[in-house]
CSV table of C-alpha atoms and ligand atoms in Angstrom, one decimal:
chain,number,residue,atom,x,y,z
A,22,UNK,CA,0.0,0.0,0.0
A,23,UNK,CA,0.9,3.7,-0.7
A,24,UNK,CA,0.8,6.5,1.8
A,25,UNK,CA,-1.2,9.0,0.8
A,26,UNK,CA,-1.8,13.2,1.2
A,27,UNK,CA,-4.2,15.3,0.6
A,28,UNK,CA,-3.2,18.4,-1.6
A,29,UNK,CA,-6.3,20.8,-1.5
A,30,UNK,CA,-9.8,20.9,-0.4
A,31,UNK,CA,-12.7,23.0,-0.2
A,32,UNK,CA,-16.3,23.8,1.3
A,33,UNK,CA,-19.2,25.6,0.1
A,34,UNK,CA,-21.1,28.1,2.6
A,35,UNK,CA,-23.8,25.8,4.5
A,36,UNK,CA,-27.1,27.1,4.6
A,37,UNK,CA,-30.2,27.1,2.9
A,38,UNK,CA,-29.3,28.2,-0.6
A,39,UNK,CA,-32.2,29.3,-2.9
A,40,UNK,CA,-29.7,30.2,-5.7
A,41,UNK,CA,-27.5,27.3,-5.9
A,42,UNK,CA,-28.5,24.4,-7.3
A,43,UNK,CA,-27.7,20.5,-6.7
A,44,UNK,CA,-25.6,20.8,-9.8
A,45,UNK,CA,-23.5,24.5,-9.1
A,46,UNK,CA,-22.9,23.3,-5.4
A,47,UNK,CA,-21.1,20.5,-6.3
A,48,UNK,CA,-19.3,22.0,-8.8
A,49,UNK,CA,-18.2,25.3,-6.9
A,50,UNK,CA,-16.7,22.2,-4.5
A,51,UNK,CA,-15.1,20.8,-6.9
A,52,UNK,CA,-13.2,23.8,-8.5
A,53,UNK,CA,-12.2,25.2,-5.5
A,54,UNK,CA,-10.7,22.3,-4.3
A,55,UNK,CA,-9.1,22.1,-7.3
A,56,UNK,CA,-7.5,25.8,-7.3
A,57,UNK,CA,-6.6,25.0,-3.5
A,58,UNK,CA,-4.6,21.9,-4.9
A,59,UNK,CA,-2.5,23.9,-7.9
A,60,UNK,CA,-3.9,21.1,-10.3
A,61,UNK,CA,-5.9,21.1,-13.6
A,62,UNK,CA,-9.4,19.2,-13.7
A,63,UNK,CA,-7.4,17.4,-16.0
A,64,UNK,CA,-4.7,15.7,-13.5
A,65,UNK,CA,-8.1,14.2,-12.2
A,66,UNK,CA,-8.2,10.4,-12.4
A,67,UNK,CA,-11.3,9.5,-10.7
A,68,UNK,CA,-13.8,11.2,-8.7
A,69,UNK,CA,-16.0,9.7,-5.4
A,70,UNK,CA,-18.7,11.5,-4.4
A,71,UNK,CA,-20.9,11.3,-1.0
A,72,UNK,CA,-24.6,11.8,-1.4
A,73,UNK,CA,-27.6,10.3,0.8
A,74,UNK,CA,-30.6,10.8,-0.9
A,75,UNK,CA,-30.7,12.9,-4.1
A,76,UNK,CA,-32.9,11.0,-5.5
A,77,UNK,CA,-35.4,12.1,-2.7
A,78,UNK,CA,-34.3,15.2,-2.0
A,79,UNK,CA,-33.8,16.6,-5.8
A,80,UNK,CA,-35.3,13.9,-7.5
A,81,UNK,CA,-32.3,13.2,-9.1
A,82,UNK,CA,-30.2,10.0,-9.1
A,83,UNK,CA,-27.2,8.3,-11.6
A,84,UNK,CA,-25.7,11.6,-10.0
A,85,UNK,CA,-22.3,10.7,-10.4
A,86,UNK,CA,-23.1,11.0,-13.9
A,87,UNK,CA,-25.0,14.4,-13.8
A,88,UNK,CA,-21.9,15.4,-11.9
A,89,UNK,CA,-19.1,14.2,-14.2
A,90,UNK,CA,-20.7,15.6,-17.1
A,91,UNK,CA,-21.7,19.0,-15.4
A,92,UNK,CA,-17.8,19.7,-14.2
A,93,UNK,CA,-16.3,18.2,-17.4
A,94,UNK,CA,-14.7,15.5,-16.2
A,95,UNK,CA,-16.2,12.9,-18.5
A,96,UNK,CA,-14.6,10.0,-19.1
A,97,UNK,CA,-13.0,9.5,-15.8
A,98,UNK,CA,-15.1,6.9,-13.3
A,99,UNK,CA,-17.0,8.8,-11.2
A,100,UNK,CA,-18.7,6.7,-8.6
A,101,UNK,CA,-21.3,7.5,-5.5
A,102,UNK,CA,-20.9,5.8,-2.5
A,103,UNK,CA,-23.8,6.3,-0.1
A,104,UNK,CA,-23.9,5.5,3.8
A,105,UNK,CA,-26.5,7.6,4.8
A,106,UNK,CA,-24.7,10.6,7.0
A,107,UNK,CA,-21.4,8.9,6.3
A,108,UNK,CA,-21.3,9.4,2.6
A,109,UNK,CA,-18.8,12.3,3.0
A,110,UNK,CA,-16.5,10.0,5.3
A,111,UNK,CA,-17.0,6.7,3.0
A,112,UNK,CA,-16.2,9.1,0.0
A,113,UNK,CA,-12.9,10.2,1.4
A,114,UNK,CA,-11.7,6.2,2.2
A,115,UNK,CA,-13.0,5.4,-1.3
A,116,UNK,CA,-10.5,7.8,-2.6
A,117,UNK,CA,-7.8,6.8,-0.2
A,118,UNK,CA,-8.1,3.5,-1.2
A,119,UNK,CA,-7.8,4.5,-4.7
A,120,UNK,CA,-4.8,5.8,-4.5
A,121,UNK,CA,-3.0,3.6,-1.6
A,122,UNK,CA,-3.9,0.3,-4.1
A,123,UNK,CA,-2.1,2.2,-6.9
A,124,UNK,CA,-4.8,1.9,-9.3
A,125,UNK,CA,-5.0,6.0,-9.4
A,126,UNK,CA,-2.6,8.9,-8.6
A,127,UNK,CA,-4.5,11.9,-8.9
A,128,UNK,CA,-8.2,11.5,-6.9
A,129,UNK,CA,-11.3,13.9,-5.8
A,130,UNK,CA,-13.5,13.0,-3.2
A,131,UNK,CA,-16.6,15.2,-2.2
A,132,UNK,CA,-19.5,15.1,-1.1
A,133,UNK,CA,-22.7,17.0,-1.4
A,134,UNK,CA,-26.6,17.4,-0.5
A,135,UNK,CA,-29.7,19.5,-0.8
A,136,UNK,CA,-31.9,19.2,1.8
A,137,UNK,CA,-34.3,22.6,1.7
A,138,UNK,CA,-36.3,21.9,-1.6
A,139,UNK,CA,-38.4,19.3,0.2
A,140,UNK,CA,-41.2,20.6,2.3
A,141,UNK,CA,-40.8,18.0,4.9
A,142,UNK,CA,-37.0,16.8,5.0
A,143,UNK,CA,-38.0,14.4,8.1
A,144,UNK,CA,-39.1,10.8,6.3
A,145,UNK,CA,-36.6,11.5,3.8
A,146,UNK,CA,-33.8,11.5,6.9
A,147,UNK,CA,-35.7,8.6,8.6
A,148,UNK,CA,-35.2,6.8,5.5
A,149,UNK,CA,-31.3,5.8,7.2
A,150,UNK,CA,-32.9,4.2,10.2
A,151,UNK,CA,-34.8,0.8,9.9
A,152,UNK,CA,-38.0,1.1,8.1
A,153,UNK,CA,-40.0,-1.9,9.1
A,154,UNK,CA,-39.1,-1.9,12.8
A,155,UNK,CA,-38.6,1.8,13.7
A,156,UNK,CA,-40.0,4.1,11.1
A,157,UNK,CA,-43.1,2.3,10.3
A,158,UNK,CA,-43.3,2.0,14.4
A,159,UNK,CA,-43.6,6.0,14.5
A,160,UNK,CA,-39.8,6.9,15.1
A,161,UNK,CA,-37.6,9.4,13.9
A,162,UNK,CA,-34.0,10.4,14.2
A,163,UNK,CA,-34.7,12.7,16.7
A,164,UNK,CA,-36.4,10.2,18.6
A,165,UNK,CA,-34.2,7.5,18.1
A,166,UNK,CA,-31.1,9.8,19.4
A,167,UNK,CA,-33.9,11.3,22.0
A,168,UNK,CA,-34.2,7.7,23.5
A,169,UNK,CA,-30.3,7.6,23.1
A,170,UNK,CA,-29.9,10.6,25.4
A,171,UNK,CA,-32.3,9.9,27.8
A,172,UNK,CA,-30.8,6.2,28.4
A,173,UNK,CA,-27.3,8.1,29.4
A,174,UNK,CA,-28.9,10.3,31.3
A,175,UNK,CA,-30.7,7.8,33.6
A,176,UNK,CA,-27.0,5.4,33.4
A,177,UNK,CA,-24.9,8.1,33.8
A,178,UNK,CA,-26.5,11.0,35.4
A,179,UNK,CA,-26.0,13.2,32.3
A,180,UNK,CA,-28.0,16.0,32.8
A,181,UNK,CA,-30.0,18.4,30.2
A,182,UNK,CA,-27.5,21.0,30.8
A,183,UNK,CA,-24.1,19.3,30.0
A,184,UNK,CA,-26.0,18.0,26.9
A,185,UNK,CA,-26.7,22.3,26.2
A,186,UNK,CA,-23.4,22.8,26.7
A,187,UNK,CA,-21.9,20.4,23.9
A,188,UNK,CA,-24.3,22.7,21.7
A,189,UNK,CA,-23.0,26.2,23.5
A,190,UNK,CA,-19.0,25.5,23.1
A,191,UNK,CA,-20.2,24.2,19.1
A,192,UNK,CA,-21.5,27.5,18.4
A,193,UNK,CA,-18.6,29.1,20.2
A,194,UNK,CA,-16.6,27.9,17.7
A,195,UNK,CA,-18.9,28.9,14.4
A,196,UNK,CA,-19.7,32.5,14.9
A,197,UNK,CA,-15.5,32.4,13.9
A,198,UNK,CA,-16.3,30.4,11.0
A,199,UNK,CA,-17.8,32.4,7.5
A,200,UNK,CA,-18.8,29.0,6.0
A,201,UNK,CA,-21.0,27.7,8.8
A,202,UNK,CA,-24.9,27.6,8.5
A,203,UNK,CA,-25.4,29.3,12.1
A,204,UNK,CA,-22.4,31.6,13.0
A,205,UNK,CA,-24.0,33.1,16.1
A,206,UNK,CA,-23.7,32.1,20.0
A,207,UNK,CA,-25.6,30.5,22.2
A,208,UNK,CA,-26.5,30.2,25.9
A,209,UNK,CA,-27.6,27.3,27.9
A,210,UNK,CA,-30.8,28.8,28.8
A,211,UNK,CA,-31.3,29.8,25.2
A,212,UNK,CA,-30.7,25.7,24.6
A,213,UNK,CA,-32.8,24.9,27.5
A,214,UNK,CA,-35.9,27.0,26.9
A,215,UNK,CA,-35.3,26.2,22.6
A,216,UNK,CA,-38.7,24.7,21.4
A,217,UNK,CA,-39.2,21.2,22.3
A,218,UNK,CA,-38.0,18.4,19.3
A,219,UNK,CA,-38.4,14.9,21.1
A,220,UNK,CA,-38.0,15.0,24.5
A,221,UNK,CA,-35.5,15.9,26.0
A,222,UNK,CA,-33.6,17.1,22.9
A,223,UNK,CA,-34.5,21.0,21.5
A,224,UNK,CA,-34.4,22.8,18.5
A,225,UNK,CA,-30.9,23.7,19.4
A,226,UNK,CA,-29.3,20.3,20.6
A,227,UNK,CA,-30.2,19.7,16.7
A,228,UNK,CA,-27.7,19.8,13.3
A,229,UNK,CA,-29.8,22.0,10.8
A,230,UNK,CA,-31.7,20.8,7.6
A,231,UNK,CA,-28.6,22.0,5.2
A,232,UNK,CA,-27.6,22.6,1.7
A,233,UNK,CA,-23.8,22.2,1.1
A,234,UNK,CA,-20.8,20.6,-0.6
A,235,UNK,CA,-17.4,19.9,-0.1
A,236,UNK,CA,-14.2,18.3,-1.8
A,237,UNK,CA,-11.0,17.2,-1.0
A,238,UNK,CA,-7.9,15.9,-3.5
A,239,UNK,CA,-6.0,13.3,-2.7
A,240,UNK,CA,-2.3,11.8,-4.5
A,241,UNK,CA,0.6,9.9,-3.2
A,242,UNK,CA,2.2,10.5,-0.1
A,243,UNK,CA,5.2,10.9,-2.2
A,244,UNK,CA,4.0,13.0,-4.7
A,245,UNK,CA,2.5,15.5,-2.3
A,246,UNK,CA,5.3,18.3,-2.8
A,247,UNK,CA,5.4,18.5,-6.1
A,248,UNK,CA,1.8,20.3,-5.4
A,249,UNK,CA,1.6,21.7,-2.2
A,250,UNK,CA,4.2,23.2,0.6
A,251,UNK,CA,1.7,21.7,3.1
A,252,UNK,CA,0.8,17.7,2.7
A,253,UNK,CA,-1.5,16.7,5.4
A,254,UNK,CA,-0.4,13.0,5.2
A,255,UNK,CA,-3.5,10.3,5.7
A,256,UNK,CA,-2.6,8.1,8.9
A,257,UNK,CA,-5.5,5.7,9.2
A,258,UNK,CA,-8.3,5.2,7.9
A,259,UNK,CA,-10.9,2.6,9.4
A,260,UNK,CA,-14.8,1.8,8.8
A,261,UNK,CA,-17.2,-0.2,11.0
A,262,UNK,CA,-21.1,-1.1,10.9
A,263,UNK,CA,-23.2,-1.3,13.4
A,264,UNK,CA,-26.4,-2.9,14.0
A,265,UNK,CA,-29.3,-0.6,11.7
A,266,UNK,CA,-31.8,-0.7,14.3
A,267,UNK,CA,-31.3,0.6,17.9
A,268,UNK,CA,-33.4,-2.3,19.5
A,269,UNK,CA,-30.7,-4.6,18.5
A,270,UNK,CA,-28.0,-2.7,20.3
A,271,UNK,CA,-26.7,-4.7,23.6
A,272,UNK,CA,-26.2,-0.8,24.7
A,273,UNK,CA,-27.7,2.2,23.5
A,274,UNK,CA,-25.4,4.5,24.9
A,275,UNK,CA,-22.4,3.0,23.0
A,276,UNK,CA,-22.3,3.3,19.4
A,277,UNK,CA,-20.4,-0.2,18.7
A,278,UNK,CA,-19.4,1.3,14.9
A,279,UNK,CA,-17.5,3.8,16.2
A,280,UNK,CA,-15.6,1.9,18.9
A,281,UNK,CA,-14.9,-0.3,16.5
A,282,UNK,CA,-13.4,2.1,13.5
A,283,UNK,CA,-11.5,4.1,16.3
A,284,UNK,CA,-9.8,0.8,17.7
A,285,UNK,CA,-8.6,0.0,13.8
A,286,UNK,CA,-7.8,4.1,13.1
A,287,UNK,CA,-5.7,3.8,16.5
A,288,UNK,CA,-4.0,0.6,15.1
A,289,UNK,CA,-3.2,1.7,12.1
A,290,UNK,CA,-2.1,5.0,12.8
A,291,UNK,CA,-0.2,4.0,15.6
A,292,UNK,CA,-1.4,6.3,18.2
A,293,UNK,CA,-3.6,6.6,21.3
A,294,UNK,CA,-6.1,9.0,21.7
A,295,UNK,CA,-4.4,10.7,24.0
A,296,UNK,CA,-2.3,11.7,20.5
A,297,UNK,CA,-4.9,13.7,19.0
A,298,UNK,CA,-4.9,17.2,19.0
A,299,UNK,CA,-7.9,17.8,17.3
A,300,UNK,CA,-11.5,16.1,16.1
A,301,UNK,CA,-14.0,17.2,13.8
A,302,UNK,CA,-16.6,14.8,15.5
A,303,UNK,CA,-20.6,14.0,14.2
A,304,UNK,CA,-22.7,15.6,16.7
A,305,UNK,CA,-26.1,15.5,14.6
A,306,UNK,CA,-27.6,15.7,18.2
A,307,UNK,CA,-25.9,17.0,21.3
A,308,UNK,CA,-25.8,13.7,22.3
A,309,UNK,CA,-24.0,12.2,19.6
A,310,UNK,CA,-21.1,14.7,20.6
A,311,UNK,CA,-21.2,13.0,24.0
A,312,UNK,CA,-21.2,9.6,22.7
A,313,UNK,CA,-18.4,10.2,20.4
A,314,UNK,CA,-15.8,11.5,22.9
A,315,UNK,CA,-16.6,8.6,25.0
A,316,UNK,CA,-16.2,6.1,22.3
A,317,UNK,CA,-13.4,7.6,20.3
A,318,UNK,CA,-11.7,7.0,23.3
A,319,UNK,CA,-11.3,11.0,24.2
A,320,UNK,CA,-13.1,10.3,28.2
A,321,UNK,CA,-14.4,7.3,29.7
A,322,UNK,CA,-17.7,6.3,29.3
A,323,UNK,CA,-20.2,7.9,31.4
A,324,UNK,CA,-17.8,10.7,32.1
A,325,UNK,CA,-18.6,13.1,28.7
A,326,UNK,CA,-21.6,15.4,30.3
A,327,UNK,CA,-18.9,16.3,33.2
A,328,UNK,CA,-15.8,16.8,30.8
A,329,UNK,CA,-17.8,18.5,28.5
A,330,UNK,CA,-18.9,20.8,31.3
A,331,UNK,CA,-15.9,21.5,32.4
A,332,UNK,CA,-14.1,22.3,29.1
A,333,UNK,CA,-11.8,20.3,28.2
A,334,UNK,CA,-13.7,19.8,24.5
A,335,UNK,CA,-13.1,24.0,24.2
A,336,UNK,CA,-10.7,25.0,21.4
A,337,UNK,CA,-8.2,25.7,24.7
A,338,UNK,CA,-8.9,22.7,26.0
A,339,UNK,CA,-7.6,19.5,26.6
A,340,UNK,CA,-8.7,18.1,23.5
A,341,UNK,CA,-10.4,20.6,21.1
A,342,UNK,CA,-13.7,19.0,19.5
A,343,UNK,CA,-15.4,20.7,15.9
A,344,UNK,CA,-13.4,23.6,15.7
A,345,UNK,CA,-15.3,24.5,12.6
A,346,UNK,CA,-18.4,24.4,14.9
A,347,UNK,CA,-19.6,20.9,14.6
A,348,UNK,CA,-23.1,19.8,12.5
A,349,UNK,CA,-24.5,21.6,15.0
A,350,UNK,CA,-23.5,25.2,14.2
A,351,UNK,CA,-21.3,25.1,10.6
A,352,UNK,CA,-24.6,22.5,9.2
A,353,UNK,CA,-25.0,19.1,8.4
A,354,UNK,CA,-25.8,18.0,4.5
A,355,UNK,CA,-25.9,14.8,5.1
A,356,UNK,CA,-23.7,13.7,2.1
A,357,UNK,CA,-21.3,16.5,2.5
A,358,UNK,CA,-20.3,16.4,6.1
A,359,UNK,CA,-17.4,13.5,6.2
A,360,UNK,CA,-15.8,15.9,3.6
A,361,UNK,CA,-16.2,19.3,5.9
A,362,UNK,CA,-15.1,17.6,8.7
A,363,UNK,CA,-11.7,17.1,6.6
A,364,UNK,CA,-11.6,19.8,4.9
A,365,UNK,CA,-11.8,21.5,8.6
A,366,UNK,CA,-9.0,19.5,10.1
A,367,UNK,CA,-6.7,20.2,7.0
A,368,UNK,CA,-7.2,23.6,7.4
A,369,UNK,CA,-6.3,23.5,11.1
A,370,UNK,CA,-3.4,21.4,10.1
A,371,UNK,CA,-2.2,23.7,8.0
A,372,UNK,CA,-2.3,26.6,10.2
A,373,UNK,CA,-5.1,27.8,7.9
A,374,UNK,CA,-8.2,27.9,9.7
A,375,UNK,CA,-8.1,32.0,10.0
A,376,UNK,CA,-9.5,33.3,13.9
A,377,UNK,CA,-10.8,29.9,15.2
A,378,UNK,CA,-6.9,28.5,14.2
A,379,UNK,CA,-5.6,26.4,17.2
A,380,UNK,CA,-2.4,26.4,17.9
A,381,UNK,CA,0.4,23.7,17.6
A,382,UNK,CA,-1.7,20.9,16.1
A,383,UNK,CA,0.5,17.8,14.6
A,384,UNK,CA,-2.2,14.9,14.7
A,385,UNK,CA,-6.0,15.6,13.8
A,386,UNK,CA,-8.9,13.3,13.4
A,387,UNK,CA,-12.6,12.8,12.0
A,388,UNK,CA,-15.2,11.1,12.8
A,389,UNK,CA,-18.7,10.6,10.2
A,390,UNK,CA,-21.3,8.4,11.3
A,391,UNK,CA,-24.5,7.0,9.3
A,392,UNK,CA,-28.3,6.6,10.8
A,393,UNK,CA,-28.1,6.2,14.3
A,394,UNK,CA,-24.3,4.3,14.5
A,395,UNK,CA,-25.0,1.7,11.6
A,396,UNK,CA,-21.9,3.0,9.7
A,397,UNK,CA,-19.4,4.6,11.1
A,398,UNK,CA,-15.6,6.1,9.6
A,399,UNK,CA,-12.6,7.3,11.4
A,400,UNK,CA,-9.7,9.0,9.6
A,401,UNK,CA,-6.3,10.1,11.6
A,402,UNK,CA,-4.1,13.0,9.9
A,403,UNK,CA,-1.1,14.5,10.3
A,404,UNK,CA,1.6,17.2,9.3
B,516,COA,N1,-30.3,25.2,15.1
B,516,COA,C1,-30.6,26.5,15.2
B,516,COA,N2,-31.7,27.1,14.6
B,516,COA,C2,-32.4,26.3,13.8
B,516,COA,C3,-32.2,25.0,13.6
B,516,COA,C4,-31.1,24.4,14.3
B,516,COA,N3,-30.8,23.1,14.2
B,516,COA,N4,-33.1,24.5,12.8
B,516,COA,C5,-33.9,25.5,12.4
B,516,COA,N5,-33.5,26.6,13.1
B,516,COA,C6,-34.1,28.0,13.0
B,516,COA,C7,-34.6,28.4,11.7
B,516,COA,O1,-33.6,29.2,11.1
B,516,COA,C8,-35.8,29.2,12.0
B,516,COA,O2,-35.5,30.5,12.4
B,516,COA,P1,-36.4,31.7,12.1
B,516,COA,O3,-37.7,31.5,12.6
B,516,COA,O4,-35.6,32.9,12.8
B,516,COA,O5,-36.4,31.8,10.6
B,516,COA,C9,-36.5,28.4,13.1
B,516,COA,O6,-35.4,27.8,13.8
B,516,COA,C10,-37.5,27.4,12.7
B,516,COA,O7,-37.0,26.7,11.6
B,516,COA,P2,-37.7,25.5,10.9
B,516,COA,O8,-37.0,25.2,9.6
B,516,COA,O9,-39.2,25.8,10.9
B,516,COA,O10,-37.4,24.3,11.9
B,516,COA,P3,-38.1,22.9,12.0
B,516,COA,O11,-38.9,22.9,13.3
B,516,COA,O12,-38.8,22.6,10.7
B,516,COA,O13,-36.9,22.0,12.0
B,516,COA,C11,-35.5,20.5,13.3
B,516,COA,C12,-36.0,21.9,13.2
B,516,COA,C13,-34.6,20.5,14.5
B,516,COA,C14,-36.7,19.5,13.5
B,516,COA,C15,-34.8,20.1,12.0
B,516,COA,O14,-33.7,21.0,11.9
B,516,COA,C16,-34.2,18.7,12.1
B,516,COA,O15,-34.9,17.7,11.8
B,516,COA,N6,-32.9,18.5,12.4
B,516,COA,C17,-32.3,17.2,12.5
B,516,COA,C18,-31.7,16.8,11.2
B,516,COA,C19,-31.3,15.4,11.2
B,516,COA,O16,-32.0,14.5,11.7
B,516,COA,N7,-30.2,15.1,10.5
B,516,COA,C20,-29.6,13.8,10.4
B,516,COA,C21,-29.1,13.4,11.7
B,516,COA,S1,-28.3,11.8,11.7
């Protein structure tokens, strides 16, 4: 296998855009990451590209086609790869493993979704969690990760405030980023007193309904300079399923996938968690954010709602989580968000990241789940 780097990415603004279209999003992605990289569309070898549900969402499917053909790059293979919220993160190991096999040099990975043209985005979301035994029984994903939260706070003793704050330190962070979909702050009481979604999760311990695209470009390790003074170098990258359904789970408070993909990412990379500097990690709900530091190995389990609390997940802390401002604050498009996450961390890596740049950073990570833990990805990078 070949090392690999990644030599440019990009994101579009998040938000609800009227006046961009499935098609331009992608594309502006695309270029961008492109001009980032100092290539030509014409270095391109193959593209992979994260999407959920465009077929529901835009009516539109074969979009790996529509996208190949709208950015000029026919005849290269472009190929989707779906995994409902993990699109973006199976995307970027799709192109990884392009490139490590040897079977590409030059690769684009991206990822992309349009979730505002629908007038109720809801089943088409639910549509990642298992129809015949949850859906069709009346859940949704804010349920589903409602009945998550409210497990680990009768286990643990999580309360609804450390769950607030996960959301308050997330918009901390994205009122210093000009791509996110909500760049403002927020208090606890304003999470506390948000209106009610599914007990006990609000409005704001919720990622957004999002429009959005991003891209990365990937080559060998080894060829990295010949683009780009700064290679961020790929150091692991690991996937995992999970059961679908959350009634088959021996523990709803752990999300098996990710314990699973962050033991291989560890393994691979050679590192412990206590290595990471930084983690862009998927907090669709507030208590996913919680569940991720416990199962990426960050705090023990049961002890996120206190070392959340106490800030060690601050971009000053002890181990900075979503400097970009998480799903929560920079928006989640489904298909896009494993590819933002990266795009984030190379930026931080870089020393790019502009005011909410932490300082010092060596050894980043990301972390993109699907439905409610059945997929989940785990990439370590470095520079
Ligand atoms: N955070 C902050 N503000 C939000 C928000 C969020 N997540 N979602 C909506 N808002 C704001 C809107 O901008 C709007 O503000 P305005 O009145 O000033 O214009 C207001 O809240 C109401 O927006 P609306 O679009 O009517 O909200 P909604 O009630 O239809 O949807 C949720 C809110 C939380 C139900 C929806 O965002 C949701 O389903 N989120 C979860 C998405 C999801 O499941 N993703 C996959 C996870 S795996």
């Amino acid at each position: 296998m070949r090392d690999v780097a990644i030599i440019g990415v990009s994101q579009t603004k998040f938000g609800e855009l009227w006046d961009t279209s499935f098609r331009d999003m992608i594309t502006e992605a695309g270029l961008k990451a492109i001009g980032d990289a100092g290539i030509e569309g014409a270095d391109l070898e193959a593209m992979f590209v994260g999407n959920m549900s465009a077929g529901l969402f835009v009516e539109q499917e074969h979009i790996a086609s529509l996208i190949a053909d709208q950015a000029g790059l026919n005849p290269i293979p472009c190929t989707r790869v779906e995994a409902a919220c993990a699109s973006g993160g199976l995307a970027l190991r799709s192109g990884i493993m392009a490139v490590a096999s040897g079977y590409h040099d030059v690769v684009i990975s991206a990822g992309v979704e349009k979730m505002t043209d629908v007038v109720d985005p809801t089943p088409v979301i639910s549509t990642a969690a298992d129809q015949e035994w949850e859906v069709q029984q009346g859940a949704s994903f804010p349920s589903l990760y409602a009945m998550m939260a409210r497990r680990h706070m009768h286990e643990y003793g999580t309360t609804r405030e450390q769950l607030a704050m996960f959301s308050v330190i997330n918009h901390k962070n994205g009122f210093l980023n000009p791509l996110a979909q909500f760049p403002m702050k927020i208090t606890v009481d304003q999470v506390l007193n948000s209106s009610m979604v599914a007990d006990p999760l609000r409005l704001l311990d919720c990622s957004p309904i999002t429009d959005g695209a991003a891209a990365v470009i990937l080559c060998p390790a080894e060829d990295a300079r010949k683009y780009t003074d700064t290679p961020i170098y790929v150091k692991a990258s690991a996937q995992a399923s999970g059961t679908i359904g959350l009634h088959e789970r021996r523990d709803i408070t752990t999300i098996d996938a990710t314990v699973h993909a962050a033991r291989m990412a560890y393994k691979m990379a050679g590192l412990k968690p206590q290595d990471i500097d930084v983690a862009e990690v998927h907090d669709c709900f507030s208590i996913n954010g919680l569940l991720a530091i416990e199962d990426l190995g960050f705090v023990e389990k049961g002890k996120a709602g206190p070392a959340v609390e106490d800030g060690i997940t601050e971009r000053d802390g002890k181990i900075p989580i979503n400097p970009s401002g998480g799903l929560k604050s920079r928006g989640h498009p489904l298909g896009a968000t494993g590819i933002a996450q990266t795009a984030e961390i190379v930026w931080q890596l870089r020393g790019e990241a502009g005011k909410r740049q932490i300082n010092g950073l060596e050894i980043g990570m990301t972390h993109n789940i699907g439905g409610t833990g059945g997929t989940a990805a785990v990439h370590i990078f470095s520079n």
